[in-house]
mmCIF file of N, CA, C and O in Angstrom:
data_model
loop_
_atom_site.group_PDB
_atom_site.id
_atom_site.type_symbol
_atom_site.label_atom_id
_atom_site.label_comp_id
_atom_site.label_asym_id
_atom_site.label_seq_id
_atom_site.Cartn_x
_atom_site.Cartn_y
_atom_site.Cartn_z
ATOM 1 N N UNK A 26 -13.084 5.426 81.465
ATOM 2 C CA UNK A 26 -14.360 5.102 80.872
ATOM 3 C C UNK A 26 -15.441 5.138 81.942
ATOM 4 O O UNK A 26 -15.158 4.831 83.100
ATOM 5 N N UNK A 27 -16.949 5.587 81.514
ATOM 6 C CA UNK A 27 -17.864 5.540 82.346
ATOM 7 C C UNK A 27 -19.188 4.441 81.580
ATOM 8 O O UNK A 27 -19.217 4.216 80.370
ATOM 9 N N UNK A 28 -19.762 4.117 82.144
ATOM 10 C CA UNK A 28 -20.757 3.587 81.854
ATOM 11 C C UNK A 28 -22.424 3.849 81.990
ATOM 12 O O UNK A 28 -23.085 4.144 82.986
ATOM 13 N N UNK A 29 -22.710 3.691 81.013
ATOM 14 C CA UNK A 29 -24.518 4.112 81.333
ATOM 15 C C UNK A 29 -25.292 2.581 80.332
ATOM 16 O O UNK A 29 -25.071 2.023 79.258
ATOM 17 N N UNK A 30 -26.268 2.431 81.498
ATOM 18 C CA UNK A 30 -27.358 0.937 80.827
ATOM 19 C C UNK A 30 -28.664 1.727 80.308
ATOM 20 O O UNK A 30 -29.063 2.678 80.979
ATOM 21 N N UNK A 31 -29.223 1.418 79.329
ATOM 22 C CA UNK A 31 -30.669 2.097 78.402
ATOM 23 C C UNK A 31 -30.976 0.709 77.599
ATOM 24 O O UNK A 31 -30.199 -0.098 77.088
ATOM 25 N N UNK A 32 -32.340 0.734 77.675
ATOM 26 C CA UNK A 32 -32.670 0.311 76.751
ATOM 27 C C UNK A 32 -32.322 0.461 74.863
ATOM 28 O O UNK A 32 -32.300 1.515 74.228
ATOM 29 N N UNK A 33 -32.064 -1.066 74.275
ATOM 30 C CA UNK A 33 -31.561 -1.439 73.101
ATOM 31 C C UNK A 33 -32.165 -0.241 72.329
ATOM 32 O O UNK A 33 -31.489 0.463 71.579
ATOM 33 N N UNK A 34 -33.339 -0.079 72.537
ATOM 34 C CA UNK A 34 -34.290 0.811 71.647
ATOM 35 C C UNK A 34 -34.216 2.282 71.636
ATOM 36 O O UNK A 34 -34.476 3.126 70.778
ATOM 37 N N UNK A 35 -33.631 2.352 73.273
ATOM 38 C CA UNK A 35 -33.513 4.010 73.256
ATOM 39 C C UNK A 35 -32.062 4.412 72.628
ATOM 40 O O UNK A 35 -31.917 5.617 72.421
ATOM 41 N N UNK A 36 -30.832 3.448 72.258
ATOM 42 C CA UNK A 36 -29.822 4.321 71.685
ATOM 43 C C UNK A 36 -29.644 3.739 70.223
ATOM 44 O O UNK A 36 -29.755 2.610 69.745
ATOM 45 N N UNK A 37 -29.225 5.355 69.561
ATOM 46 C CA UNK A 37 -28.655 4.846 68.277
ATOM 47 C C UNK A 37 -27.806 5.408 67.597
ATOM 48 O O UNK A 37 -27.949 6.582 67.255
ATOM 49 N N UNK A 38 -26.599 4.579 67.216
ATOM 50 C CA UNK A 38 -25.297 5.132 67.136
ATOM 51 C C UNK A 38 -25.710 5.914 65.948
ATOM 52 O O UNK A 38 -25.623 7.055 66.401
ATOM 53 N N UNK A 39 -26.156 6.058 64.557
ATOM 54 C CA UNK A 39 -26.935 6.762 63.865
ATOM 55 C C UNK A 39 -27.441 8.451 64.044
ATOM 56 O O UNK A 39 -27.532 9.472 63.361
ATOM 57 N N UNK A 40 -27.702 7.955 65.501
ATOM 58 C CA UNK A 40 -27.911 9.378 65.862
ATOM 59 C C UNK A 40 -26.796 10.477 66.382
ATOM 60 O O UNK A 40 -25.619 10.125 66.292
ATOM 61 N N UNK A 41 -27.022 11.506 66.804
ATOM 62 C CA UNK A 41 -25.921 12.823 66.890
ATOM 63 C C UNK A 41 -25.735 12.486 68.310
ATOM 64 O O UNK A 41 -24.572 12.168 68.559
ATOM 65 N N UNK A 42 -26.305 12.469 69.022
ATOM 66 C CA UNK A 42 -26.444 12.675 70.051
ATOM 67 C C UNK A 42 -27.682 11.548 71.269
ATOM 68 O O UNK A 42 -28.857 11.282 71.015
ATOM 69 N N UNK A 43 -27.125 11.242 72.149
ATOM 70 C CA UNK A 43 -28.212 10.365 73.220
ATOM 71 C C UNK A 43 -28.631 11.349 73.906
ATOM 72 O O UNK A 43 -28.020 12.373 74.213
ATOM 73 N N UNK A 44 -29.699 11.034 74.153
ATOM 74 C CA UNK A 44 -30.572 12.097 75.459
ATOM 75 C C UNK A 44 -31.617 10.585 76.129
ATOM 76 O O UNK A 44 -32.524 9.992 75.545
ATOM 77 N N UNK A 45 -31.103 10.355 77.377
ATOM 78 C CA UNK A 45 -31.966 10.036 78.645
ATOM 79 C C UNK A 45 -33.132 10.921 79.199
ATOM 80 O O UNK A 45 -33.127 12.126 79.453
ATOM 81 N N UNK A 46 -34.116 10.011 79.316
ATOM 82 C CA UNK A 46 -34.891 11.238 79.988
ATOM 83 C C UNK A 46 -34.446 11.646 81.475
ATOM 84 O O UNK A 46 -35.199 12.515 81.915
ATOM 85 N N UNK A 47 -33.648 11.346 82.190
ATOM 86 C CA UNK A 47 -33.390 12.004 82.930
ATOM 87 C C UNK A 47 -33.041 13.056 82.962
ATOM 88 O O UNK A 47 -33.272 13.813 83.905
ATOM 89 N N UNK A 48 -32.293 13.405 81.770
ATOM 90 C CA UNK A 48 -31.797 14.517 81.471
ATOM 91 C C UNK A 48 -32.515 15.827 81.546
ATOM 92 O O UNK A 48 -31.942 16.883 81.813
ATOM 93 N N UNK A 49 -33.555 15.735 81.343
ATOM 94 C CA UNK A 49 -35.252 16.533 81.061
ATOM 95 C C UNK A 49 -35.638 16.509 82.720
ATOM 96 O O UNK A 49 -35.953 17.468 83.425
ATOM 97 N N UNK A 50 -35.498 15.036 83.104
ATOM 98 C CA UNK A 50 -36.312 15.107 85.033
ATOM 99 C C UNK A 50 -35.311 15.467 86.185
ATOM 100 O O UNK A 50 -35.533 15.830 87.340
ATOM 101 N N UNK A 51 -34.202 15.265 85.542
ATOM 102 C CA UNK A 51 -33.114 15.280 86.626
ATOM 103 C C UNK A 51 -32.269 16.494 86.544
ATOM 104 O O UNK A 51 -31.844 17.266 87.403
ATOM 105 N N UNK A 52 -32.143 16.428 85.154
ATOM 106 C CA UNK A 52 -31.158 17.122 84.699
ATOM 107 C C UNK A 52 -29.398 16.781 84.260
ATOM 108 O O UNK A 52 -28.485 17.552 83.965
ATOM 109 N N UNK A 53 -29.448 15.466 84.368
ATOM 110 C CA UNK A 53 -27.884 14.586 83.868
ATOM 111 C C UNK A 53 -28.718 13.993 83.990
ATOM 112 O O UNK A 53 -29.848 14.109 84.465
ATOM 113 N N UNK A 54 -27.745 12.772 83.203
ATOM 114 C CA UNK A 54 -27.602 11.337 83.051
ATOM 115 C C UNK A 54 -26.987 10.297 83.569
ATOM 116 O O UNK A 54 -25.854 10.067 83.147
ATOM 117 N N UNK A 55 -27.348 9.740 84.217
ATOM 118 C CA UNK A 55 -26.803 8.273 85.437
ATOM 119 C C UNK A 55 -25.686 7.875 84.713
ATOM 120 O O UNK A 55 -25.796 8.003 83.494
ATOM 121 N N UNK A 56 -24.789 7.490 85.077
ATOM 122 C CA UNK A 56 -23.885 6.866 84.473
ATOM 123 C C UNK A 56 -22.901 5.747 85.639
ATOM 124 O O UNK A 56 -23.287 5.977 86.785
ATOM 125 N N UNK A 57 -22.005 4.867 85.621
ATOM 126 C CA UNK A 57 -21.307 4.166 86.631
ATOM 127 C C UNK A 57 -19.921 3.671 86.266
ATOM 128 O O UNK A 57 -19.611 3.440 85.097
ATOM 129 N N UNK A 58 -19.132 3.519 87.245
ATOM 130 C CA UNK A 58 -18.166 3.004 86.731
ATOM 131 C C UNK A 58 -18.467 1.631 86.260
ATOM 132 O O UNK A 58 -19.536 1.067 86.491
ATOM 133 N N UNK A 59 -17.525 1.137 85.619
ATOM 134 C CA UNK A 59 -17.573 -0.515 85.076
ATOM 135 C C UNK A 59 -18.154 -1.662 86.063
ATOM 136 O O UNK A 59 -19.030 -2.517 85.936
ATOM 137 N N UNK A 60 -16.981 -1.169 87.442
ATOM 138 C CA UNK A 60 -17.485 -2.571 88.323
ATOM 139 C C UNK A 60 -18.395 -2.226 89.300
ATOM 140 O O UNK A 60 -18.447 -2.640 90.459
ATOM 141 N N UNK A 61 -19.056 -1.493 88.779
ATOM 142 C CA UNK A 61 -20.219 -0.866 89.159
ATOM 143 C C UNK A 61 -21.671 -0.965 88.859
ATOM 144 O O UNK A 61 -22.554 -1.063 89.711
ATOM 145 N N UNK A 62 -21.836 -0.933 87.590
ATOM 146 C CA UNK A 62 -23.152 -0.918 86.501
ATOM 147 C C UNK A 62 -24.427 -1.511 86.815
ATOM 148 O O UNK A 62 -25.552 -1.018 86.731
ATOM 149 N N UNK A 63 -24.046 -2.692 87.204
ATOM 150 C CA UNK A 63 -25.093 -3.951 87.259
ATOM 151 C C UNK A 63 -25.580 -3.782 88.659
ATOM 152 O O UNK A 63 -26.267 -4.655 89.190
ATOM 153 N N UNK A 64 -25.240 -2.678 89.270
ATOM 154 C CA UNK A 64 -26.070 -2.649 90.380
ATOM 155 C C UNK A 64 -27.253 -1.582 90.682
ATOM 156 O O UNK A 64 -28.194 -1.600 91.477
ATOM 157 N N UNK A 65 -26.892 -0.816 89.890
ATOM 158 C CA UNK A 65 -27.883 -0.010 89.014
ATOM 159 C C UNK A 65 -29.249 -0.479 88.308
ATOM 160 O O UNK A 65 -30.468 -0.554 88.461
ATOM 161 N N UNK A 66 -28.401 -0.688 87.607
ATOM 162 C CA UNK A 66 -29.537 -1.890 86.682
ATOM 163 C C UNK A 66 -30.242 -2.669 87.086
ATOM 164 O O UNK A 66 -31.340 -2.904 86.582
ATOM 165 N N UNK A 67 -29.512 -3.567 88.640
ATOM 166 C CA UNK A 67 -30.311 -4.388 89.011
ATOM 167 C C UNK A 67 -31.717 -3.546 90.019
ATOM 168 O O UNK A 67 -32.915 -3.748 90.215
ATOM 169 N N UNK A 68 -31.138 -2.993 90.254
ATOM 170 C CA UNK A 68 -32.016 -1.858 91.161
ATOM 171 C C UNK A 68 -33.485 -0.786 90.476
ATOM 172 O O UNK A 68 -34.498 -0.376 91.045
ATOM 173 N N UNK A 69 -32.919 -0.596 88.839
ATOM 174 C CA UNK A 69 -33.795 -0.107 88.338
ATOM 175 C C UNK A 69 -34.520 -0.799 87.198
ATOM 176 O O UNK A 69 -35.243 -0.167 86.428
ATOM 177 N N UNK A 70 -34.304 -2.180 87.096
ATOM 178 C CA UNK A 70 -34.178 -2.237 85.895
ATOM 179 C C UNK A 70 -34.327 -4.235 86.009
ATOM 180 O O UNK A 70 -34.191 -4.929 85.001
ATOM 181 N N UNK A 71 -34.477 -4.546 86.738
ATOM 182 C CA UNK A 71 -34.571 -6.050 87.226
ATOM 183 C C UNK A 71 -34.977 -6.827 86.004
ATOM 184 O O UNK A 71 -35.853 -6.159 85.453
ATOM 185 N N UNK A 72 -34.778 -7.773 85.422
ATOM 186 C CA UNK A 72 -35.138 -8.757 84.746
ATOM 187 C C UNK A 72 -35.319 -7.970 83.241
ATOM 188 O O UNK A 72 -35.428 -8.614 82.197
ATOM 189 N N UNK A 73 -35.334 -6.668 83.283
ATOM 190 C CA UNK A 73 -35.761 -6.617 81.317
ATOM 191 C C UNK A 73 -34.735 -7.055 80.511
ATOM 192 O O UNK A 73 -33.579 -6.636 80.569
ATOM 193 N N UNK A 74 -35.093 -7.781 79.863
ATOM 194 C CA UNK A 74 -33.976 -8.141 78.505
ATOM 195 C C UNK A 74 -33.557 -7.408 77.425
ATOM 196 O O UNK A 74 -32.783 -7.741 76.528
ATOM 197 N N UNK A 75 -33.981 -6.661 77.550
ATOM 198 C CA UNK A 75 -33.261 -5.875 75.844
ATOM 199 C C UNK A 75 -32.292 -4.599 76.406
ATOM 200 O O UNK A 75 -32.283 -3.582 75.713
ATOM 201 N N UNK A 76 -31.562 -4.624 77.516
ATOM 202 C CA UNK A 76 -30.842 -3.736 77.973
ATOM 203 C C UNK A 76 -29.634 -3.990 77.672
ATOM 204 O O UNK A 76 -29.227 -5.130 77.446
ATOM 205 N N UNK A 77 -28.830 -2.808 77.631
ATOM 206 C CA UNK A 77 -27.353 -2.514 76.961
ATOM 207 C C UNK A 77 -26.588 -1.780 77.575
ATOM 208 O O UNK A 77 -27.113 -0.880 78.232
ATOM 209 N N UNK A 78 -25.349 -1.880 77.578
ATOM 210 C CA UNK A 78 -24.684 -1.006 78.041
ATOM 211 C C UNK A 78 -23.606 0.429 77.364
ATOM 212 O O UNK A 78 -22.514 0.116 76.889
ATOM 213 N N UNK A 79 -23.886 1.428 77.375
ATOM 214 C CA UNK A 79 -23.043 2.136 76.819
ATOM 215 C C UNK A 79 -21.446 2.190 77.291
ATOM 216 O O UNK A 79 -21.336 1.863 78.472
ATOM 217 N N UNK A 80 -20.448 2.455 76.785
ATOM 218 C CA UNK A 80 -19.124 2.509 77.651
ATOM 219 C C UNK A 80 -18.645 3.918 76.818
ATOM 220 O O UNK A 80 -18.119 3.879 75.705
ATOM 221 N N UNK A 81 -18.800 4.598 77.231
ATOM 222 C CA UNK A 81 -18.470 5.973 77.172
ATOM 223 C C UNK A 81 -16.898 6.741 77.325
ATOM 224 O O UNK A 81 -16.540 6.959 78.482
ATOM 225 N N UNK A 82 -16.389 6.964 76.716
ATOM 226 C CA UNK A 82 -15.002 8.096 76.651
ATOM 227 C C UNK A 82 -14.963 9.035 77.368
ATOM 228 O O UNK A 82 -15.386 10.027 76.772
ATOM 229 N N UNK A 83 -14.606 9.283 78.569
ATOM 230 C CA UNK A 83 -15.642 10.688 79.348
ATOM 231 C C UNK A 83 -14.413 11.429 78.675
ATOM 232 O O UNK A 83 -14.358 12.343 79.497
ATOM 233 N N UNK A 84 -13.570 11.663 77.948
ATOM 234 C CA UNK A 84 -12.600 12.811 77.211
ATOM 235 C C UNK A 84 -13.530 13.099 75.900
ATOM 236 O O UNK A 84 -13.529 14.247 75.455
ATOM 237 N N UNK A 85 -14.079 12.405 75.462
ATOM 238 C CA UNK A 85 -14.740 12.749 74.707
ATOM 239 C C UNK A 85 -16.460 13.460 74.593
ATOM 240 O O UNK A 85 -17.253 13.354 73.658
ATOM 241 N N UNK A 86 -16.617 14.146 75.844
ATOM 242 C CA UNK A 86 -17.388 14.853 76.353
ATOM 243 C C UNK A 86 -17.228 16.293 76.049
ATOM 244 O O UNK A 86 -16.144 16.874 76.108
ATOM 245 N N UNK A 87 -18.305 16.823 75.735
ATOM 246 C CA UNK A 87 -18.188 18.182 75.859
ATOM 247 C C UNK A 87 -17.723 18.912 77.120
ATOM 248 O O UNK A 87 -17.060 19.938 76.970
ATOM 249 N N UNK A 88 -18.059 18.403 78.549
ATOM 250 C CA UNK A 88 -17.821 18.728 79.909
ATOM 251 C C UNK A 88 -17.744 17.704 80.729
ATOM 252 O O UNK A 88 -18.742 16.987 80.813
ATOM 253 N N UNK A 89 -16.584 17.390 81.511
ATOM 254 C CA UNK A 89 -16.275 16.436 82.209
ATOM 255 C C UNK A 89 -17.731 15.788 83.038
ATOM 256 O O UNK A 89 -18.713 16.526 82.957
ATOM 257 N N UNK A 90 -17.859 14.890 83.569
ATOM 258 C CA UNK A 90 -18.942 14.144 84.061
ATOM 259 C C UNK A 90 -18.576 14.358 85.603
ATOM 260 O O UNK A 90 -17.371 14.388 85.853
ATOM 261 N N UNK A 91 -19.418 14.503 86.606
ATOM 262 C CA UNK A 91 -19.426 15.265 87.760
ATOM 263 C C UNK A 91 -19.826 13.886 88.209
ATOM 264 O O UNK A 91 -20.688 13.137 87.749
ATOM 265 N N UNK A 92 -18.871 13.705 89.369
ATOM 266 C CA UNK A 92 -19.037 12.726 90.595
ATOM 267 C C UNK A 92 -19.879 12.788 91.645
ATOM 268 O O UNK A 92 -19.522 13.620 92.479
ATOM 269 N N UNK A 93 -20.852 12.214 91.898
ATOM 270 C CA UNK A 93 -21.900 12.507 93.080
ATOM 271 C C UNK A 93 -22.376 11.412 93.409
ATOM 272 O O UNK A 93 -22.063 10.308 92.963
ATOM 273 N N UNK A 94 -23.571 11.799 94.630
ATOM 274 C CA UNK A 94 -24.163 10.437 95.530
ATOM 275 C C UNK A 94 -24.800 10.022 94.192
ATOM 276 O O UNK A 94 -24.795 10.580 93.095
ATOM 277 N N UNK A 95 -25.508 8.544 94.742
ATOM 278 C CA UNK A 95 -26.137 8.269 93.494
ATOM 279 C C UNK A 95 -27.850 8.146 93.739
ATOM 280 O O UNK A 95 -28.037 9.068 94.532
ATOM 281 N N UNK A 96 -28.510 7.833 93.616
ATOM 282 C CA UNK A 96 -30.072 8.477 94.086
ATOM 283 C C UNK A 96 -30.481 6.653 94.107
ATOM 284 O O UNK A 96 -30.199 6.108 93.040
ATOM 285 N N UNK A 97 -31.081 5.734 95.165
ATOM 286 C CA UNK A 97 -30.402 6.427 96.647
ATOM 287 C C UNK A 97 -28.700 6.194 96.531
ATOM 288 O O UNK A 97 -28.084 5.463 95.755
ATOM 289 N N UNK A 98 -28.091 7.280 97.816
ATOM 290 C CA UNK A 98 -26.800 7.452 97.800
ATOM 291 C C UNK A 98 -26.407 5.720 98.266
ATOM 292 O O UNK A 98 -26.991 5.053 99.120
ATOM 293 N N UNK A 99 -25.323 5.328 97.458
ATOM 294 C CA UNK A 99 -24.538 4.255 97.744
ATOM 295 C C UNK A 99 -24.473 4.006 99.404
ATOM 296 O O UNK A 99 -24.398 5.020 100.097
ATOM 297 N N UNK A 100 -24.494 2.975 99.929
ATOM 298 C CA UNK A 100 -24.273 3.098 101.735
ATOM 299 C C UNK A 100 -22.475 3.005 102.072
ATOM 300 O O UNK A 100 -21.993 3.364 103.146
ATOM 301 N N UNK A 101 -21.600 2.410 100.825
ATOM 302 C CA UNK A 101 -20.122 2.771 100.981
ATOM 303 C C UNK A 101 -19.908 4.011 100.977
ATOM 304 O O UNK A 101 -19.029 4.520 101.672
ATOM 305 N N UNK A 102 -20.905 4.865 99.967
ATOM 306 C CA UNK A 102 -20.177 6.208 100.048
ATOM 307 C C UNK A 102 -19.539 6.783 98.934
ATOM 308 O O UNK A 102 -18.960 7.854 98.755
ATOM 309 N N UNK A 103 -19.889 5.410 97.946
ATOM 310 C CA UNK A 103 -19.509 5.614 96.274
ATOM 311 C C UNK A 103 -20.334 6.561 95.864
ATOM 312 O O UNK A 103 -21.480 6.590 96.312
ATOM 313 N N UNK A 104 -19.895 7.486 94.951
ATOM 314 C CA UNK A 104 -19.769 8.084 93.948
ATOM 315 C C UNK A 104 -20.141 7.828 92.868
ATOM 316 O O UNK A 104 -19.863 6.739 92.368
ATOM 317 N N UNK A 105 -20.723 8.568 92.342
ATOM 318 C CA UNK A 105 -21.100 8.010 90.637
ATOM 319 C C UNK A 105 -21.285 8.999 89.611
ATOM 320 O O UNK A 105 -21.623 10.144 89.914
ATOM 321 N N UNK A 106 -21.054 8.580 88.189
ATOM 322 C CA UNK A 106 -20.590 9.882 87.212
ATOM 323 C C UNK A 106 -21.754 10.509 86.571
ATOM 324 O O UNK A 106 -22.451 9.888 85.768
ATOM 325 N N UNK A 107 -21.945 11.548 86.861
ATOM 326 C CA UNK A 107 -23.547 12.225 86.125
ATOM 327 C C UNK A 107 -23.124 13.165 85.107
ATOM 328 O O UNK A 107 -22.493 14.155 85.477
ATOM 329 N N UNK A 108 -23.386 12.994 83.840
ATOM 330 C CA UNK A 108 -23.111 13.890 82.466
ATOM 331 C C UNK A 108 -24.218 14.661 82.510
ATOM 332 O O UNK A 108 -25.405 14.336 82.524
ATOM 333 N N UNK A 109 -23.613 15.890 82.532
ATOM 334 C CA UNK A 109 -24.855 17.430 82.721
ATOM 335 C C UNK A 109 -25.080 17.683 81.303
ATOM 336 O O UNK A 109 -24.462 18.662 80.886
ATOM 337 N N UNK A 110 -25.812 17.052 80.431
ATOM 338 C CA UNK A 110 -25.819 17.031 78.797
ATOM 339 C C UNK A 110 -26.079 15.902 78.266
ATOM 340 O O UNK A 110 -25.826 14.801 78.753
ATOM 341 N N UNK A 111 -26.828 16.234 76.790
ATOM 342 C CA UNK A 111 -26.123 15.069 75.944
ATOM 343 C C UNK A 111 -24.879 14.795 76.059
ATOM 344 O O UNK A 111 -23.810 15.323 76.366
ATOM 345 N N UNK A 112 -25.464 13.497 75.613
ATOM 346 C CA UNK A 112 -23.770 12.347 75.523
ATOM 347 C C UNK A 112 -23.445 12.083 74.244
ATOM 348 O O UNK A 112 -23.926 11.017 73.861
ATOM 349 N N UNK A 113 -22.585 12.859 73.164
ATOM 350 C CA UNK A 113 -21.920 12.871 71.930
ATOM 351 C C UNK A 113 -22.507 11.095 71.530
ATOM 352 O O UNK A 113 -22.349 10.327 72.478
ATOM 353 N N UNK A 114 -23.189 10.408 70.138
ATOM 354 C CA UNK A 114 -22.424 9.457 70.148
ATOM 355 C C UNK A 114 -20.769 9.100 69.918
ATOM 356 O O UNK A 114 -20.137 8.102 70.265
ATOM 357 N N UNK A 115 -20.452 9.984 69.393
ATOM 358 C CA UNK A 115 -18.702 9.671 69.169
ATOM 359 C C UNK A 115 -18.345 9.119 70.522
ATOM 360 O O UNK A 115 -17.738 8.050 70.456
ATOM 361 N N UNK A 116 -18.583 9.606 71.802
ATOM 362 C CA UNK A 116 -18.237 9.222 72.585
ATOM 363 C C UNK A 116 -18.614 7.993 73.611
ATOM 364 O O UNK A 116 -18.238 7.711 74.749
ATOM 365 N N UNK A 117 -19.521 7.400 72.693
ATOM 366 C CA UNK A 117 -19.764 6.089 73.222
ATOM 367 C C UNK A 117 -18.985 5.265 72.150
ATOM 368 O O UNK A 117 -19.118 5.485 70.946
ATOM 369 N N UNK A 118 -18.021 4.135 72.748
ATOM 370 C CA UNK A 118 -16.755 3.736 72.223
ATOM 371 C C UNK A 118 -17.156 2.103 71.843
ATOM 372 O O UNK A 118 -16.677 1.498 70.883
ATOM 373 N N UNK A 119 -18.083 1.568 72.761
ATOM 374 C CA UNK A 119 -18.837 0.174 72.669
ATOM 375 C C UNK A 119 -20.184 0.344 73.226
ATOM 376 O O UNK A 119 -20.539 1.333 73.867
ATOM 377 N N UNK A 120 -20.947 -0.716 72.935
ATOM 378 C CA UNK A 120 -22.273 -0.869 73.389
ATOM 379 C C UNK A 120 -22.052 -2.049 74.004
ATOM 380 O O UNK A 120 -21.407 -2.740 73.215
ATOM 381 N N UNK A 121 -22.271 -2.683 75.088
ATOM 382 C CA UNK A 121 -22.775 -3.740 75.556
ATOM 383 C C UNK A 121 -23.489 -5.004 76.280
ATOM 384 O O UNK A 121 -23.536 -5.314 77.471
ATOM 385 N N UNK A 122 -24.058 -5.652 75.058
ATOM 386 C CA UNK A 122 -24.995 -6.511 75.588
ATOM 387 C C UNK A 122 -25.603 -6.396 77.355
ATOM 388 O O UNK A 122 -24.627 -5.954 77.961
ATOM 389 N N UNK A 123 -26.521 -6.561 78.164
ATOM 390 C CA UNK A 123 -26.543 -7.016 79.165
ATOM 391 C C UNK A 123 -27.462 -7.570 79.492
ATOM 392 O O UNK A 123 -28.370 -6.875 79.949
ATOM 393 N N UNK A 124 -27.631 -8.809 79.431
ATOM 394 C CA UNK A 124 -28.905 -10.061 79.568
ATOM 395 C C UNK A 124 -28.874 -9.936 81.078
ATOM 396 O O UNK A 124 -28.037 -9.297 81.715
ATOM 397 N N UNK A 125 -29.995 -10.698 81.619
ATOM 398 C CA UNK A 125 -30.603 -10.377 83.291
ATOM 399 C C UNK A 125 -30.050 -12.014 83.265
ATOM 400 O O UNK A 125 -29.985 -12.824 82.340
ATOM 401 N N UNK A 126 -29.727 -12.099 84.552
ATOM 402 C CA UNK A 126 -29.530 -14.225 84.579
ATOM 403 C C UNK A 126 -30.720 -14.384 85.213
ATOM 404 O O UNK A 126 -31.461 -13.497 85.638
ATOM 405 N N UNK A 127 -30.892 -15.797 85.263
ATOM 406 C CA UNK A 127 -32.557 -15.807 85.999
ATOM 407 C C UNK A 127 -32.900 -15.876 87.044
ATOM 408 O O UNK A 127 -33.569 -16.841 87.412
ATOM 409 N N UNK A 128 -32.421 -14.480 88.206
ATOM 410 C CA UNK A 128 -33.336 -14.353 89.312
ATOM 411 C C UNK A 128 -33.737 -12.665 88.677
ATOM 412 O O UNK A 128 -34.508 -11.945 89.311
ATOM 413 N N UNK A 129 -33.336 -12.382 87.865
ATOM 414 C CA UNK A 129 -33.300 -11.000 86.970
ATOM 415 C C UNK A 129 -32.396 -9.659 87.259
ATOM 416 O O UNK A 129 -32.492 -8.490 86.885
ATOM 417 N N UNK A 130 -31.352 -10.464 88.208
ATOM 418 C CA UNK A 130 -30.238 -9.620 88.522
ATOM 419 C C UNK A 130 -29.163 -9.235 87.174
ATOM 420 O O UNK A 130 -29.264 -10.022 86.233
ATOM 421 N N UNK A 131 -28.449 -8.434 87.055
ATOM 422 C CA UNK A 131 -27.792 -7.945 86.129
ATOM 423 C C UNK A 131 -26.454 -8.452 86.958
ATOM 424 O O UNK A 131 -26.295 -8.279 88.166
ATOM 425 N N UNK A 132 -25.236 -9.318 85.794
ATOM 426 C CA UNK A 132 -23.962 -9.738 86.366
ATOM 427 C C UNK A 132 -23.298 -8.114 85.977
ATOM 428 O O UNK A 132 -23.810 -7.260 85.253
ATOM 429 N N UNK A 133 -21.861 -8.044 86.811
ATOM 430 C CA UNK A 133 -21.083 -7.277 86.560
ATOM 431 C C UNK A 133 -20.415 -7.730 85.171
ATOM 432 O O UNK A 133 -20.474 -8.828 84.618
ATOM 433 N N UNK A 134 -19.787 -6.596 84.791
ATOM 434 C CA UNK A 134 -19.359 -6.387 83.345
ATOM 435 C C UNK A 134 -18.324 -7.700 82.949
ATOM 436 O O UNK A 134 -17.830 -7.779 81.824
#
């Protein structure tokens, strides 16, 4: 499983398909492993409340999700999963919740 955080508003299982705008600026979509996520988030994303987490099937991808630095690159040297595409909803398996605690850091999963 991979993970990607968006705003409550930007996904909807309803729909065919998710598109990030990164996808458009970057060209993929950020994504992280599990014990990973919240550092992301905390980094981009500090204190908003209505954020969620996708947990994604990466088999259920049209094309496997490509491992790379992460922008900025991790200082361990981690890796992180970038989907070159929409992301099927079929292949988001849960959504979940992720409230900020109150210094507006995001906890791990």
């Amino acid at each position: 499983m991979i993970y990607h955080f968006c705003r409550r508003s930007d996904y909807s299982s309803d729909a065919e398909l998710y598109i990030n705008e990164t996808l458009s600026t970057q060209g993929f979509i950020h994504c992280s492993p599990r014990d990973h996520v919240h550092v992301p988030a905390t980094l981009r994303a500090r204190g908003q409340p209505d954020l969620v987490v996708l947990e994604i099937d990466e088999t259920r991808l049209p094309k496997p999700p490509v491992w790379e630095d992460g922008d900025p690159p991790d200082p361990d040297g981690r890796l992180f999963p970038h989907v070159y595409g929409p992301i099927p909803t079929a292949a988001v398996v849960a959504v979940h919740d992720l409230p900020p605690r109150p210094d507006g850091s995001f906890a791990p999963l």
